[in-house]
PDB file of C-alpha atoms in Angstrom:
ATOM      1  CA  VAL Y 237       4.288 -31.487   0.576  1.00 56.00           C
ATOM      2  CA  SER Y 238       4.781 -33.854  -2.376  1.00 57.00           C
ATOM      3  CA  ARG Y 239       1.080 -34.776  -2.387  1.00 63.00           C
ATOM      4  CA  SER Y 240       0.187 -31.121  -2.901  1.00 66.00           C
ATOM      5  CA  ARG Y 241       1.304 -31.709  -6.512  1.00 68.00           C
ATOM      6  CA  ASP Y 242      -0.889 -34.769  -7.008  1.00 69.00           C
ATOM      7  CA  SER Y 243      -2.852 -35.043 -10.256  1.00 69.00           C
ATOM      8  CA  LYS Y 244      -6.162 -35.111  -8.354  1.00 87.00           C
ATOM      9  CA  PRO Y 245      -7.408 -31.728  -7.022  1.00 83.00           C
ATOM     10  CA  THR Y 246      -9.111 -33.399  -4.038  1.00 88.00           C
ATOM     11  CA  VAL Y 247      -5.756 -34.843  -2.976  1.00 90.00           C
ATOM     12  CA  ARG Y 248      -3.986 -31.505  -3.485  1.00 88.00           C
ATOM     13  CA  LYS Y 249      -6.596 -29.753  -1.353  1.00 90.00           C
ATOM     14  CA  ALA Y 250      -6.386 -32.400   1.398  1.00 90.00           C
ATOM     15  CA  ALA Y 251      -2.581 -32.200   1.385  1.00 85.00           C
ATOM     16  CA  LEU Y 252      -2.739 -28.425   1.900  1.00 86.00           C
ATOM     17  CA  ASN Y 253      -5.178 -28.829   4.754  1.00 85.00           C
ATOM     18  CA  LEU Y 254      -2.961 -31.422   6.423  1.00 84.00           C
ATOM     19  CA  LEU Y 255       0.133 -29.279   5.946  1.00 83.00           C
ATOM     20  CA  GLU Y 256      -1.644 -26.375   7.604  1.00 80.00           C
ATOM     21  CA  GLN Y 257      -2.610 -28.537  10.605  1.00 82.00           C
ATOM     22  CA  VAL Y 258       0.952 -29.822  11.022  1.00 80.00           C
ATOM     23  CA  LEU Y 259       2.551 -26.388  10.740  1.00 80.00           C
ATOM     24  CA  TYR Y 260       0.166 -25.113  13.409  1.00 75.00           C
ATOM     25  CA  LEU Y 261       2.088 -27.301  15.899  1.00 71.00           C
ATOM     26  CA  CYS Y 262       5.520 -25.969  14.869  1.00 74.00           C
ATOM     27  CA  ASP Y 263       7.516 -23.042  16.222  1.00 76.00           C
ATOM     28  CA  ASP Y 264       8.212 -21.683  12.748  1.00 81.00           C
ATOM     29  CA  VAL Y 265       7.423 -22.346   9.094  1.00 84.00           C
ATOM     30  CA  ASP Y 266      10.000 -23.530   6.552  1.00 87.00           C
ATOM     31  CA  ALA Y 267      10.385 -22.000   3.096  1.00 89.00           C
ATOM     32  CA  ARG Y 268       9.339 -25.180   1.294  1.00 89.00           C
ATOM     33  CA  SER Y 269       5.986 -25.277   3.080  1.00 88.00           C
ATOM     34  CA  LEU Y 270       5.331 -21.608   2.346  1.00 91.00           C
ATOM     35  CA  GLN Y 271       6.167 -22.145  -1.335  1.00 92.00           C
ATOM     36  CA  THR Y 272       3.713 -25.043  -1.412  1.00 92.00           C
ATOM     37  CA  ILE Y 273       0.877 -22.796  -0.262  1.00 92.00           C
ATOM     38  CA  THR Y 274       1.909 -20.004  -2.639  1.00 94.00           C
ATOM     39  CA  SER Y 275       2.014 -22.428  -5.571  1.00 94.00           C
ATOM     40  CA  ALA Y 276      -1.435 -23.753  -4.672  1.00 93.00           C
ATOM     41  CA  SER Y 277      -2.829 -20.232  -5.036  1.00 94.00           C
ATOM     42  CA  HIS Y 278      -2.122 -20.578  -8.782  1.00 94.00           C
ATOM     43  CA  ASP Y 279      -3.917 -23.927  -9.097  1.00 94.00           C
ATOM     44  CA  ALA Y 280      -6.388 -24.320 -11.955  1.00 93.00           C
ATOM     45  CA  PHE Y 281      -9.080 -25.634  -9.590  1.00 94.00           C
ATOM     46  CA  VAL Y 282     -11.095 -23.189  -7.506  1.00 96.00           C
ATOM     47  CA  SER Y 283     -11.323 -25.579  -4.548  1.00 94.00           C
ATOM     48  CA  VAL Y 284      -7.524 -25.738  -4.266  1.00 94.00           C
ATOM     49  CA  ARG Y 285      -7.146 -21.960  -4.544  1.00 95.00           C
ATOM     50  CA  LYS Y 286      -9.751 -21.542  -1.797  1.00 95.00           C
ATOM     51  CA  GLN Y 287      -7.814 -23.950   0.404  1.00 94.00           C
ATOM     52  CA  ALA Y 288      -4.658 -21.929  -0.257  1.00 95.00           C
ATOM     53  CA  VAL Y 289      -6.487 -18.866   1.088  1.00 96.00           C
ATOM     54  CA  VAL Y 290      -7.622 -20.774   4.187  1.00 94.00           C
ATOM     55  CA  SER Y 291      -4.108 -22.115   4.806  1.00 93.00           C
ATOM     56  CA  ALA Y 292      -2.472 -18.729   4.277  1.00 95.00           C
ATOM     57  CA  ASN Y 293      -4.841 -17.094   6.752  1.00 94.00           C
ATOM     58  CA  ALA Y 294      -4.358 -19.872   9.310  1.00 91.00           C
ATOM     59  CA  LEU Y 295      -0.578 -19.574   9.200  1.00 92.00           C
ATOM     60  CA  PHE Y 296      -0.725 -15.795   9.331  1.00 94.00           C
ATOM     61  CA  ALA Y 297      -2.915 -15.997  12.436  1.00 90.00           C
ATOM     62  CA  ASN Y 298      -0.219 -18.022  14.212  1.00 89.00           C
ATOM     63  CA  PHE Y 299       2.969 -16.551  12.728  1.00 90.00           C
ATOM     64  CA  ASN Y 300       2.099 -12.937  11.894  1.00 89.00           C
ATOM     65  CA  ASP Y 301       5.324 -11.782  13.516  1.00 88.00           C
ATOM     66  CA  LYS Y 302       7.356 -13.643  10.890  1.00 91.00           C
ATOM     67  CA  LYS Y 303       8.292 -11.622   7.812  1.00 93.00           C
ATOM     68  CA  HIS Y 304       8.465 -14.682   5.546  1.00 94.00           C
ATOM     69  CA  VAL Y 305       4.931 -15.689   6.557  1.00 94.00           C
ATOM     70  CA  CYS Y 306       3.670 -12.169   5.875  1.00 96.00           C
ATOM     71  CA  ARG Y 307       5.315 -12.322   2.439  1.00 96.00           C
ATOM     72  CA  MET Y 308       3.547 -15.617   1.710  1.00 96.00           C
ATOM     73  CA  TRP Y 309       0.236 -14.101   2.849  1.00 97.00           C
ATOM     74  CA  LEU Y 310       0.665 -11.142   0.480  1.00 98.00           C
ATOM     75  CA  GLN Y 311       1.672 -13.467  -2.361  1.00 97.00           C
ATOM     76  CA  VAL Y 312      -1.521 -15.462  -1.893  1.00 97.00           C
ATOM     77  CA  ILE Y 313      -4.174 -12.967  -0.812  1.00 97.00           C
ATOM     78  CA  LEU Y 314      -3.419  -9.921  -2.983  1.00 97.00           C
ATOM     79  CA  PRO Y 315      -3.399 -11.719  -6.378  1.00 97.00           C
ATOM     80  CA  LEU Y 316      -6.397 -13.880  -5.481  1.00 97.00           C
ATOM     81  CA  SER Y 317      -8.341 -10.758  -4.509  1.00 97.00           C
ATOM     82  CA  LEU Y 318      -8.339 -10.171  -8.273  1.00 96.00           C
ATOM     83  CA  ASP Y 319      -9.206 -13.789  -9.143  1.00 96.00           C
ATOM     84  CA  THR Y 320     -11.650 -14.533 -11.972  1.00 94.00           C
ATOM     85  CA  GLU Y 321     -13.764 -16.595  -9.567  1.00 96.00           C
ATOM     86  CA  ILE Y 322     -15.987 -14.234  -7.541  1.00 96.00           C
ATOM     87  CA  SER Y 323     -16.157 -16.524  -4.507  1.00 96.00           C
ATOM     88  CA  VAL Y 324     -12.341 -16.542  -4.287  1.00 96.00           C
ATOM     89  CA  GLN Y 325     -12.261 -12.754  -4.689  1.00 96.00           C
ATOM     90  CA  THR Y 326     -14.803 -12.293  -1.921  1.00 95.00           C
ATOM     91  CA  ARG Y 327     -12.966 -14.536   0.505  1.00 95.00           C
ATOM     92  CA  CYS Y 328      -9.667 -12.761  -0.134  1.00 96.00           C
ATOM     93  CA  LYS Y 329     -11.143  -9.276   0.179  1.00 95.00           C
ATOM     94  CA  GLU Y 330     -12.634 -10.286   3.520  1.00 95.00           C
ATOM     95  CA  SER Y 331      -9.190 -11.523   4.567  1.00 96.00           C
ATOM     96  CA  PHE Y 332      -7.631  -8.278   3.366  1.00 97.00           C
ATOM     97  CA  GLU Y 333      -9.965  -6.254   5.574  1.00 95.00           C
ATOM     98  CA  ARG Y 334      -9.670  -8.590   8.531  1.00 93.00           C
ATOM     99  CA  GLU Y 335      -5.956  -9.359   8.496  1.00 95.00           C
ATOM    100  CA  PHE Y 336      -4.177  -6.592   6.598  1.00 97.00           C
ATOM    101  CA  LEU Y 337      -6.148  -3.490   7.575  1.00 96.00           C
ATOM    102  CA  SER Y 338      -6.649  -4.650  11.159  1.00 95.00           C
ATOM    103  CA  THR Y 339      -2.948  -5.393  11.556  1.00 95.00           C
ATOM    104  CA  ILE Y 340      -2.000  -1.949  10.232  1.00 96.00           C
ATOM    105  CA  SER Y 341      -4.579  -0.154  12.398  1.00 95.00           C
ATOM    106  CA  SER Y 342      -3.327  -1.985  15.496  1.00 94.00           C
ATOM    107  CA  GLY Y 343       0.198  -0.701  14.867  1.00 92.00           C
ATOM    108  CA  LYS Y 344       1.582  -4.232  14.362  1.00 92.00           C
ATOM    109  CA  GLY Y 345       2.032  -4.145  10.602  1.00 93.00           C
ATOM    110  CA  LYS Y 346       5.777  -3.459  10.428  1.00 94.00           C
ATOM    111  CA  ALA Y 347       6.422  -6.605   8.353  1.00 95.00           C
ATOM    112  CA  PHE Y 348       3.757  -5.616   5.819  1.00 97.00           C
ATOM    113  CA  VAL Y 349       5.112  -2.072   5.657  1.00 97.00           C
ATOM    114  CA  THR Y 350       8.663  -3.294   5.020  1.00 96.00           C
ATOM    115  CA  LEU Y 351       7.560  -5.719   2.294  1.00 97.00           C
ATOM    116  CA  LEU Y 352       5.499  -3.082   0.495  1.00 96.00           C
ATOM    117  CA  ALA Y 353       8.479  -0.740   0.486  1.00 96.00           C
ATOM    118  CA  SER Y 354      10.990  -3.318  -0.710  1.00 94.00           C
ATOM    119  CA  GLU Y 355       8.936  -5.258  -3.276  1.00 94.00           C
ATOM    120  CA  SER Y 356       7.213  -3.052  -5.837  1.00 92.00           C
ATOM    121  CA  ASN Y 357       4.883  -5.791  -7.086  1.00 95.00           C
ATOM    122  CA  PHE Y 358       3.156  -5.795  -3.704  1.00 97.00           C
ATOM    123  CA  ALA Y 359       2.585  -2.036  -3.891  1.00 96.00           C
ATOM    124  CA  LEU Y 360       1.039  -2.389  -7.363  1.00 96.00           C
ATOM    125  CA  LEU Y 361      -1.231  -5.205  -6.212  1.00 97.00           C
ATOM    126  CA  LEU Y 362      -2.235  -3.212  -3.132  1.00 97.00           C
ATOM    127  CA  ARG Y 363      -3.370  -0.352  -5.361  1.00 96.00           C
ATOM    128  CA  LYS Y 364      -5.530  -2.672  -7.448  1.00 96.00           C
ATOM    129  CA  VAL Y 365      -7.053  -4.396  -4.417  1.00 97.00           C
ATOM    130  CA  MET Y 366      -7.761  -1.118  -2.612  1.00 95.00           C
ATOM    131  CA  SER Y 367      -9.413   0.363  -5.697  1.00 94.00           C
ATOM    132  CA  MET Y 368     -11.628  -2.693  -6.214  1.00 93.00           C
ATOM    133  CA  THR Y 369     -12.567  -3.312  -2.585  1.00 93.00           C
ATOM    134  CA  LYS Y 370     -15.522  -1.505  -1.085  1.00 92.00           C
ATOM    135  CA  LEU Y 371     -14.259   0.058   2.128  1.00 94.00           C
ATOM    136  CA  SER Y 372     -16.012   2.493   4.429  1.00 94.00           C
ATOM    137  CA  ARG Y 373     -14.598   5.713   5.789  1.00 95.00           C
ATOM    138  CA  SER Y 374     -14.756   4.310   9.321  1.00 93.00           C
ATOM    139  CA  GLN Y 375     -12.718   1.266   8.261  1.00 92.00           C
ATOM    140  CA  LEU Y 376      -9.917   3.444   6.962  1.00 96.00           C
ATOM    141  CA  SER Y 377      -9.997   6.291   9.471  1.00 96.00           C
ATOM    142  CA  LYS Y 378      -8.082   4.391  12.159  1.00 96.00           C
ATOM    143  CA  VAL Y 379      -5.670   3.005   9.568  1.00 97.00           C
ATOM    144  CA  VAL Y 380      -4.888   6.538   8.365  1.00 97.00           C
ATOM    145  CA  ARG Y 381      -4.493   7.836  11.902  1.00 97.00           C
ATOM    146  CA  VAL Y 382      -2.000   5.099  12.818  1.00 97.00           C
ATOM    147  CA  LEU Y 383      -0.040   5.591   9.583  1.00 97.00           C
ATOM    148  CA  GLN Y 384       0.230   9.323  10.222  1.00 97.00           C
ATOM    149  CA  GLU Y 385       1.410   8.707  13.767  1.00 97.00           C
ATOM    150  CA  GLU Y 386       4.078   6.249  12.578  1.00 97.00           C
ATOM    151  CA  ILE Y 387       5.333   8.674   9.922  1.00 97.00           C
ATOM    152  CA  SER Y 388       5.353  11.604  12.344  1.00 95.00           C
ATOM    153  CA  SER Y 389       7.440   9.658  14.845  1.00 95.00           C
ATOM    154  CA  SER Y 390       9.984   8.525  12.245  1.00 93.00           C
ATOM    155  CA  ASP Y 391      13.395  10.163  11.907  1.00 88.00           C
ATOM    156  CA  GLU Y 392      14.381   8.317   8.721  1.00 93.00           C
ATOM    157  CA  PRO Y 393      12.493   9.064   5.459  1.00 93.00           C
ATOM    158  CA  LYS Y 394      13.636   5.747   3.964  1.00 92.00           C
ATOM    159  CA  ASP Y 395      11.773   3.942   6.753  1.00 95.00           C
ATOM    160  CA  GLU Y 396       8.553   5.775   5.902  1.00 96.00           C
ATOM    161  CA  THR Y 397       8.094   4.523   2.330  1.00 97.00           C
ATOM    162  CA  GLY Y 398       5.795   1.617   3.170  1.00 97.00           C
ATOM    163  CA  TYR Y 399       3.629   3.777   5.412  1.00 98.00           C
ATOM    164  CA  TRP Y 400       3.236   6.388   2.667  1.00 98.00           C
ATOM    165  CA  ILE Y 401       2.334   3.649   0.165  1.00 97.00           C
ATOM    166  CA  ILE Y 402      -0.594   2.506   2.292  1.00 98.00           C
ATOM    167  CA  LEU Y 403      -1.537   6.053   3.262  1.00 98.00           C
ATOM    168  CA  SER Y 404      -1.690   7.214  -0.355  1.00 97.00           C
ATOM    169  CA  GLU Y 405      -4.057   4.378  -1.291  1.00 97.00           C
ATOM    170  CA  ALA Y 406      -6.310   5.069   1.701  1.00 97.00           C
ATOM    171  CA  VAL Y 407      -6.397   8.798   0.920  1.00 97.00           C
ATOM    172  CA  ALA Y 408      -7.230   7.993  -2.714  1.00 96.00           C
ATOM    173  CA  LYS Y 409     -10.513   6.517  -1.462  1.00 96.00           C
ATOM    174  CA  PHE Y 410     -11.256   9.173   1.158  1.00 97.00           C
ATOM    175  CA  PRO Y 411      -9.164  12.336   0.579  1.00 96.00           C
ATOM    176  CA  SER Y 412     -10.606  14.153   3.581  1.00 95.00           C
ATOM    177  CA  LEU Y 413      -9.036  11.600   5.951  1.00 96.00           C
ATOM    178  CA  LEU Y 414      -5.620  13.212   5.499  1.00 96.00           C
ATOM    179  CA  GLY Y 415      -4.799  15.310   8.554  1.00 93.00           C
ATOM    180  CA  LYS Y 416      -4.178  18.952   7.711  1.00 92.00           C
ATOM    181  CA  ASP Y 417      -1.582  19.415  10.448  1.00 94.00           C
ATOM    182  CA  PHE Y 418       0.111  16.187   9.383  1.00 96.00           C
ATOM    183  CA  ILE Y 419       0.491  17.083   5.711  1.00 94.00           C
ATOM    184  CA  ASP Y 420       1.492  20.640   6.602  1.00 93.00           C
ATOM    185  CA  ALA Y 421       4.302  19.330   8.815  1.00 94.00           C
ATOM    186  CA  SER Y 422       5.353  16.881   6.098  1.00 93.00           C
ATOM    187  CA  LEU Y 423       5.622  19.623   3.478  1.00 91.00           C
ATOM    188  CA  LYS Y 424       7.620  21.831   5.840  1.00 90.00           C
ATOM    189  CA  SER Y 425      10.076  18.941   6.053  1.00 91.00           C
ATOM    190  CA  LEU Y 426      10.100  18.360   2.293  1.00 93.00           C
ATOM    191  CA  ASP Y 427      13.873  18.708   2.029  1.00 94.00           C
ATOM    192  CA  LYS Y 428      14.414  15.590   4.119  1.00 94.00           C
ATOM    193  CA  TYR Y 429      12.556  13.513   1.517  1.00 96.00           C
ATOM    194  CA  ILE Y 430      14.581  14.721  -1.481  1.00 95.00           C
ATOM    195  CA  PRO Y 431      17.407  12.164  -0.943  1.00 95.00           C
ATOM    196  CA  GLU Y 432      14.747   9.400  -0.904  1.00 95.00           C
ATOM    197  CA  PRO Y 433      12.905   9.628  -4.250  1.00 95.00           C
ATOM    198  CA  ARG Y 434      10.650   6.601  -3.636  1.00 95.00           C
ATOM    199  CA  THR Y 435       9.357   8.095  -0.410  1.00 96.00           C
ATOM    200  CA  LEU Y 436       9.078  11.553  -1.970  1.00 97.00           C
ATOM    201  CA  ALA Y 437       7.054  10.116  -4.851  1.00 96.00           C
ATOM    202  CA  ARG Y 438       4.525   8.662  -2.411  1.00 96.00           C
ATOM    203  CA  VAL Y 439       4.334  11.911  -0.458  1.00 97.00           C
ATOM    204  CA  MET Y 440       3.482  13.683  -3.724  1.00 97.00           C
ATOM    205  CA  GLN Y 441       0.960  11.006  -4.652  1.00 96.00           C
ATOM    206  CA  THR Y 442      -0.799  11.432  -1.308  1.00 97.00           C
ATOM    207  CA  LEU Y 443      -0.801  15.181  -1.841  1.00 96.00           C
ATOM    208  CA  SER Y 444      -2.316  14.791  -5.318  1.00 95.00           C
ATOM    209  CA  TYR Y 445      -5.152  12.609  -4.058  1.00 96.00           C
ATOM    210  CA  SER Y 446      -6.053  15.038  -1.276  1.00 95.00           C
ATOM    211  CA  ALA Y 447      -5.693  18.313  -3.224  1.00 93.00           C
ATOM    212  CA  LYS Y 448      -9.421  19.046  -3.440  1.00 91.00           C
ATOM    213  CA  CYS Y 449      -9.792  18.814   0.328  1.00 92.00           C
ATOM    214  CA  LEU Y 450      -6.905  21.107   1.227  1.00 92.00           C
ATOM    215  CA  SER Y 451      -7.246  24.764   2.085  1.00 90.00           C
ATOM    216  CA  LEU Y 452      -6.659  27.436  -0.542  1.00 88.00           C
ATOM    217  CA  GLU Y 453      -3.788  28.936   1.438  1.00 89.00           C
ATOM    218  CA  PHE Y 454      -2.093  25.559   1.734  1.00 91.00           C
ATOM    219  CA  CYS Y 455      -2.513  24.846  -1.983  1.00 89.00           C
ATOM    220  CA  ILE Y 456      -1.015  28.197  -2.973  1.00 88.00           C
ATOM    221  CA  GLU Y 457       1.975  27.893  -0.642  1.00 91.00           C
ATOM    222  CA  THR Y 458       2.634  24.301  -1.702  1.00 92.00           C
ATOM    223  CA  CYS Y 459       2.414  25.241  -5.376  1.00 90.00           C
ATOM    224  CA  LYS Y 460       5.056  27.909  -4.791  1.00 89.00           C
ATOM    225  CA  LEU Y 461       7.243  25.434  -2.917  1.00 93.00           C
ATOM    226  CA  LEU Y 462       7.007  22.729  -5.596  1.00 92.00           C
ATOM    227  CA  ALA Y 463       7.495  25.212  -8.426  1.00 90.00           C
ATOM    228  CA  ASP Y 464      10.643  26.457  -6.715  1.00 92.00           C
ATOM    229  CA  LYS Y 465      12.012  22.933  -6.132  1.00 93.00           C
ATOM    230  CA  LEU Y 466      11.244  21.822  -9.680  1.00 91.00           C
ATOM    231  CA  GLY Y 467      12.549  25.028 -11.204  1.00 88.00           C
ATOM    232  CA  SER Y 468      15.848  24.698  -9.346  1.00 91.00           C
ATOM    233  CA  PHE Y 469      16.176  21.023 -10.301  1.00 91.00           C
ATOM    234  CA  SER Y 470      16.245  19.986  -6.631  1.00 93.00           C
ATOM    235  CA  ILE Y 471      13.823  17.098  -7.186  1.00 95.00           C
ATOM    236  CA  PRO Y 472      15.425  13.720  -8.059  1.00 95.00           C
ATOM    237  CA  ILE Y 473      14.489  12.488 -11.527  1.00 95.00           C
ATOM    238  CA  ASP Y 474      12.553   9.476 -10.205  1.00 94.00           C
ATOM    239  CA  ALA Y 475      10.138  11.764  -8.377  1.00 96.00           C
ATOM    240  CA  VAL Y 476       9.766  14.578 -10.917  1.00 95.00           C
ATOM    241  CA  SER Y 477       6.633  13.192 -12.592  1.00 95.00           C
ATOM    242  CA  HIS Y 478       4.902  12.733  -9.234  1.00 96.00           C
ATOM    243  CA  CYS Y 479       5.784  16.291  -8.229  1.00 94.00           C
ATOM    244  CA  LEU Y 480       4.415  17.628 -11.506  1.00 93.00           C
ATOM    245  CA  VAL Y 481       1.156  15.738 -10.998  1.00 93.00           C
ATOM    246  CA  ALA Y 482       0.882  17.101  -7.450  1.00 94.00           C
ATOM    247  CA  LEU Y 483       1.595  20.634  -8.697  1.00 92.00           C
ATOM    248  CA  ASN Y 484      -1.063  20.243 -11.364  1.00 90.00           C
ATOM    249  CA  GLU Y 485      -3.699  18.936  -8.929  1.00 92.00           C
ATOM    250  CA  LEU Y 486      -2.966  21.655  -6.381  1.00 90.00           C
ATOM    251  CA  SER Y 487      -3.056  24.298  -9.096  1.00 87.00           C
ATOM    252  CA  LYS Y 488      -6.401  23.032 -10.354  1.00 85.00           C
ATOM    253  CA  ALA Y 489      -7.799  23.055  -6.820  1.00 85.00           C
ATOM    254  CA  SER Y 490      -6.623  26.639  -6.346  1.00 78.00           C
ATOM    255  CA  HIS Y 491      -7.700  27.712  -9.822  1.00 71.00           C
ATOM    256  CA  SER Y 492     -11.237  26.436  -9.219  1.00 65.00           C
ATOM    257  CA  SER Y 493     -11.587  28.943  -6.392  1.00 56.00           C
ATOM    258  CA  GLY Y 494     -10.705  31.815  -8.695  1.00 55.00           C
ATOM    259  CA  GLU Y 495      -7.704  32.800  -6.580  1.00 53.00           C
ATOM    260  CA  LEU Y 496      -4.864  31.297  -8.575  1.00 50.00           C
ATOM    261  CA  GLU Y 497      -4.124  30.825 -12.230  1.00 54.00           C
ATOM    262  CA  LYS Y 498      -2.782  27.321 -12.765  1.00 50.00           C
ATOM    263  CA  GLU Y 499      -0.770  28.416 -15.752  1.00 51.00           C
ATOM    264  CA  THR Y 500       1.238  30.840 -13.601  1.00 54.00           C
ATOM    265  CA  PHE Y 501       3.009  28.044 -11.766  1.00 53.00           C
ATOM    266  CA  LEU Y 502       3.260  25.587 -14.628  1.00 52.00           C
ATOM    267  CA  SER Y 503       4.723  28.173 -16.998  1.00 50.00           C
ATOM    268  CA  GLY Y 504       7.086  29.308 -14.252  1.00 55.00           C
ATOM    269  CA  VAL Y 505       8.499  25.803 -13.973  1.00 52.00           C
ATOM    270  CA  ALA Y 506       8.887  25.586 -17.752  1.00 45.00           C
ATOM    271  CA  GLU Y 507      10.718  28.925 -17.886  1.00 50.00           C
ATOM    272  CA  SER Y 508      13.098  27.862 -15.135  1.00 51.00           C
ATOM    273  CA  ALA Y 509      13.781  24.587 -16.952  1.00 44.00           C
ATOM    274  CA  GLU Y 510      14.599  26.455 -20.168  1.00 43.00           C
ATOM    275  CA  GLU Y 511      17.058  28.677 -18.326  1.00 48.00           C
TER     276      GLU Y 511
END
């Protein structure tokens, strides 16, 4: 571990590689070793950062059931997916598709989901990586299906936050992937999300991204529902802006069909607020 801070980049890289090989033989990974790999991801030399990616992936492959290893993987791979060096970016984006998306689509991504919900910096990085990574509809279709199944089977809104975070980013790329029955059921259960503003905010974000692909009837009914909740001040303050954005997007989608005047709902909310 101490040699990973050597003045020579070749020594730092070799020390990381050796550490990875040793940890492969262990039953678990200690915090000091994980911090060593995370610190190497910030190294000034490209070769050392690349080795950090290799080491992070190797440890994840063997300890992906460990939350602290998953945290280290996110700390290394997500920031380096935005690295100034294209070769580092490419390697990390490949890892993101192979490790992160595959783990989520296999239904084994509970650790990732928990970390995304509890540490906001990961959610912000995920958004940036998803927006900059070229992903196909087929790559995300299974991910979305699994996320919807996990949310549908959950009884606790607070446990759904991480799933909605990933779902919203996937739907942002391919809005039509959102299941109509799924989102309809979610909106019918809107009241259960009100005590959990962080989850509610992500539900609204997902709704905003998919507005153009939703049916006219659904858009109109949801506009009425959101206008009523906002007008009666039922929405927690931390989720108000997200609800307003969703209302606006749904109104625009309805307005474009010539069936609904957007201003009707927006002015209705304003009048209720004034009262």
